[in-house]
């Protein structure tokens, strides 16, 4: 696991320093807010979806390095995916972070580094925040997403 740990640290540092797709989107047609009270992480997620495909995705907010990096990685992974693929990815990542069951490693691609968070159980909710927010944006829940 030492390779994963190194890669994890590299990727988290990189995406926290230089988050991808970190801006407000004026013409988004899906939106959700997420909040992780355990750490104080807060984020707003914007999606532009046309014909069931995610055309654009961006986020803004303030949070710890893990929540920011996870959101940044997520936005990179989502572009061009269908809603169904995005929901499947949510389930795969959520399973990876919260359960010990075998997961769909092929689907994860670069997101596999998030498995490194499992070594820090107190931070798992930081990593899942963006994904819960995605799930509520896609399912049109009006309540703010919470990791609780
Ligand atoms: Zn956090």
CSV table of C-alpha atoms and ligand atoms in Angstrom, one decimal:
chain,number,residue,atom,x,y,z
A,1,UNK,CA,0.0,0.0,0.0
A,2,UNK,CA,3.0,2.4,0.2
A,3,UNK,CA,2.6,3.3,-3.5
A,4,UNK,CA,-1.0,4.2,-3.0
A,5,UNK,CA,-0.1,6.3,0.0
A,6,UNK,CA,2.4,8.3,-1.9
A,7,UNK,CA,0.2,8.7,-4.9
A,8,UNK,CA,-2.7,9.7,-2.5
A,9,UNK,CA,-0.6,12.4,-0.9
A,10,UNK,CA,0.6,13.7,-4.3
A,11,UNK,CA,-2.8,13.8,-5.8
A,12,UNK,CA,-4.5,15.4,-2.7
A,13,UNK,CA,-1.8,18.1,-2.5
A,14,UNK,CA,-2.0,18.8,-6.2
A,15,UNK,CA,-5.8,19.0,-6.4
A,16,UNK,CA,-6.1,21.0,-3.2
A,17,UNK,CA,-3.5,23.6,-4.3
A,18,UNK,CA,-4.9,23.8,-7.8
A,19,UNK,CA,-8.5,22.6,-7.8
A,20,UNK,CA,-10.0,21.8,-11.2
A,21,UNK,CA,-13.3,23.4,-12.3
A,22,UNK,CA,-13.3,25.6,-9.2
A,23,UNK,CA,-15.8,28.4,-10.2
A,24,UNK,CA,-19.4,29.3,-10.1
A,25,UNK,CA,-21.4,28.3,-13.2
A,26,UNK,CA,-24.1,30.8,-14.3
A,27,UNK,CA,-26.0,28.6,-16.7
A,28,UNK,CA,-26.1,25.4,-14.6
A,29,UNK,CA,-29.3,23.5,-14.7
A,30,UNK,CA,-28.6,21.3,-11.7
A,31,UNK,CA,-27.3,22.5,-8.4
A,32,UNK,CA,-26.8,21.3,-4.9
A,33,UNK,CA,-25.1,22.4,-1.7
A,34,UNK,CA,-23.2,20.1,0.6
A,35,UNK,CA,-22.1,20.4,4.2
A,36,UNK,CA,-20.0,18.2,6.4
A,37,UNK,CA,-20.5,19.4,10.0
A,38,UNK,CA,-17.8,17.1,11.3
A,39,UNK,CA,-15.1,19.1,9.6
A,40,UNK,CA,-16.9,22.3,8.5
A,41,UNK,CA,-16.5,21.5,4.8
A,42,UNK,CA,-18.9,23.3,2.6
A,43,UNK,CA,-19.4,23.2,-1.2
A,44,UNK,CA,-21.7,24.2,-4.0
A,45,UNK,CA,-21.9,22.0,-7.0
A,46,UNK,CA,-23.0,23.1,-10.5
A,47,UNK,CA,-23.9,20.8,-13.4
A,48,UNK,CA,-24.9,21.6,-16.9
A,49,UNK,CA,-26.7,18.5,-18.3
A,50,UNK,CA,-28.0,18.1,-21.9
A,51,UNK,CA,-29.7,15.0,-23.2
A,52,UNK,CA,-28.7,13.1,-20.1
A,53,UNK,CA,-25.0,13.8,-20.5
A,54,UNK,CA,-23.0,16.0,-18.1
A,55,UNK,CA,-21.6,18.8,-20.3
A,56,UNK,CA,-20.0,20.9,-17.6
A,57,UNK,CA,-19.4,20.5,-13.9
A,58,UNK,CA,-17.9,22.9,-11.4
A,59,UNK,CA,-17.8,23.6,-7.7
A,60,UNK,CA,-17.0,26.3,-5.2
A,61,UNK,CA,-16.8,26.4,-1.5
A,62,UNK,CA,-14.4,26.1,1.3
A,63,UNK,CA,-13.1,23.0,3.0
A,64,UNK,CA,-10.2,20.9,4.0
A,65,UNK,CA,-7.6,19.5,1.6
A,66,UNK,CA,-9.4,16.2,1.3
A,67,UNK,CA,-12.8,17.6,0.6
A,68,UNK,CA,-11.5,20.0,-2.0
A,69,UNK,CA,-9.3,17.4,-3.7
A,70,UNK,CA,-12.1,14.9,-3.8
A,71,UNK,CA,-14.5,17.5,-5.4
A,72,UNK,CA,-11.8,18.5,-7.9
A,73,UNK,CA,-11.2,14.8,-8.9
A,74,UNK,CA,-14.9,14.2,-9.1
A,75,UNK,CA,-15.5,17.1,-11.5
A,76,UNK,CA,-12.7,15.8,-13.8
A,77,UNK,CA,-14.2,12.4,-13.8
A,78,UNK,CA,-17.8,13.5,-14.5
A,79,UNK,CA,-17.5,15.4,-17.7
A,80,UNK,CA,-19.0,13.6,-20.6
A,81,UNK,CA,-20.7,10.9,-18.4
A,82,UNK,CA,-24.4,10.1,-18.6
A,83,UNK,CA,-26.5,10.6,-15.4
A,84,UNK,CA,-26.7,6.9,-15.1
A,85,UNK,CA,-22.8,6.5,-15.3
A,86,UNK,CA,-22.4,9.4,-12.8
A,87,UNK,CA,-24.8,7.7,-10.3
A,88,UNK,CA,-23.0,4.4,-10.8
A,89,UNK,CA,-19.7,6.2,-10.1
A,90,UNK,CA,-21.2,7.7,-6.9
A,91,UNK,CA,-22.1,4.2,-5.7
A,92,UNK,CA,-18.7,2.8,-6.6
A,93,UNK,CA,-16.8,5.6,-4.8
A,94,UNK,CA,-19.2,5.5,-1.8
A,95,UNK,CA,-18.6,1.7,-1.6
A,96,UNK,CA,-14.9,2.2,-1.9
A,97,UNK,CA,-14.8,4.7,1.0
A,98,UNK,CA,-17.4,3.2,3.4
A,99,UNK,CA,-17.3,-0.5,2.9
A,100,UNK,CA,-14.7,-3.1,2.6
A,101,UNK,CA,-16.4,-4.9,-0.2
A,102,UNK,CA,-14.8,-5.5,-3.5
A,103,UNK,CA,-15.5,-2.6,-5.8
A,104,UNK,CA,-15.5,-1.9,-9.5
A,105,UNK,CA,-11.8,-0.9,-9.8
A,106,UNK,CA,-11.9,-0.4,-13.6
A,107,UNK,CA,-14.7,2.1,-13.3
A,108,UNK,CA,-12.7,4.2,-10.8
A,109,UNK,CA,-9.7,5.0,-12.9
A,110,UNK,CA,-7.8,7.9,-11.3
A,111,UNK,CA,-10.3,8.1,-8.4
A,112,UNK,CA,-8.7,5.0,-7.0
A,113,UNK,CA,-6.4,7.2,-5.0
A,114,UNK,CA,-9.4,8.1,-2.8
A,115,UNK,CA,-9.0,4.7,-1.3
A,116,UNK,CA,-6.0,6.2,0.6
A,117,UNK,CA,-8.5,8.2,2.8
A,118,UNK,CA,-9.5,4.9,4.4
A,119,UNK,CA,-6.3,5.1,6.4
A,120,UNK,CA,-7.8,8.2,8.1
A,121,UNK,CA,-11.3,7.1,9.1
A,122,UNK,CA,-12.2,10.5,10.5
A,123,UNK,CA,-11.7,12.1,7.1
A,124,UNK,CA,-13.9,9.7,5.1
A,125,UNK,CA,-16.8,12.1,5.3
A,126,UNK,CA,-14.6,14.9,3.9
A,127,UNK,CA,-14.0,12.7,0.8
A,128,UNK,CA,-17.6,11.6,0.4
A,129,UNK,CA,-19.1,15.1,0.7
A,130,UNK,CA,-18.8,16.1,-3.0
A,131,UNK,CA,-20.2,12.7,-4.0
A,132,UNK,CA,-23.2,13.1,-1.7
A,133,UNK,CA,-23.7,16.5,-3.1
A,134,UNK,CA,-23.6,15.1,-6.7
A,135,UNK,CA,-26.2,12.5,-5.7
A,136,UNK,CA,-28.6,15.1,-4.4
A,137,UNK,CA,-28.0,17.3,-7.5
A,138,UNK,CA,-28.8,14.4,-9.8
A,139,UNK,CA,-31.9,13.3,-7.8
A,140,UNK,CA,-33.2,16.9,-7.4
A,141,UNK,CA,-33.4,16.7,-3.7
A,142,UNK,CA,-34.1,20.2,-2.3
A,143,UNK,CA,-32.5,19.6,1.1
A,144,UNK,CA,-28.9,20.4,1.4
A,145,UNK,CA,-26.7,17.3,1.2
A,146,UNK,CA,-25.1,16.3,4.5
A,147,UNK,CA,-22.7,13.6,5.3
A,148,UNK,CA,-24.7,12.9,8.5
B,1,LIG,ZN1,-12.8,18.0,5.8
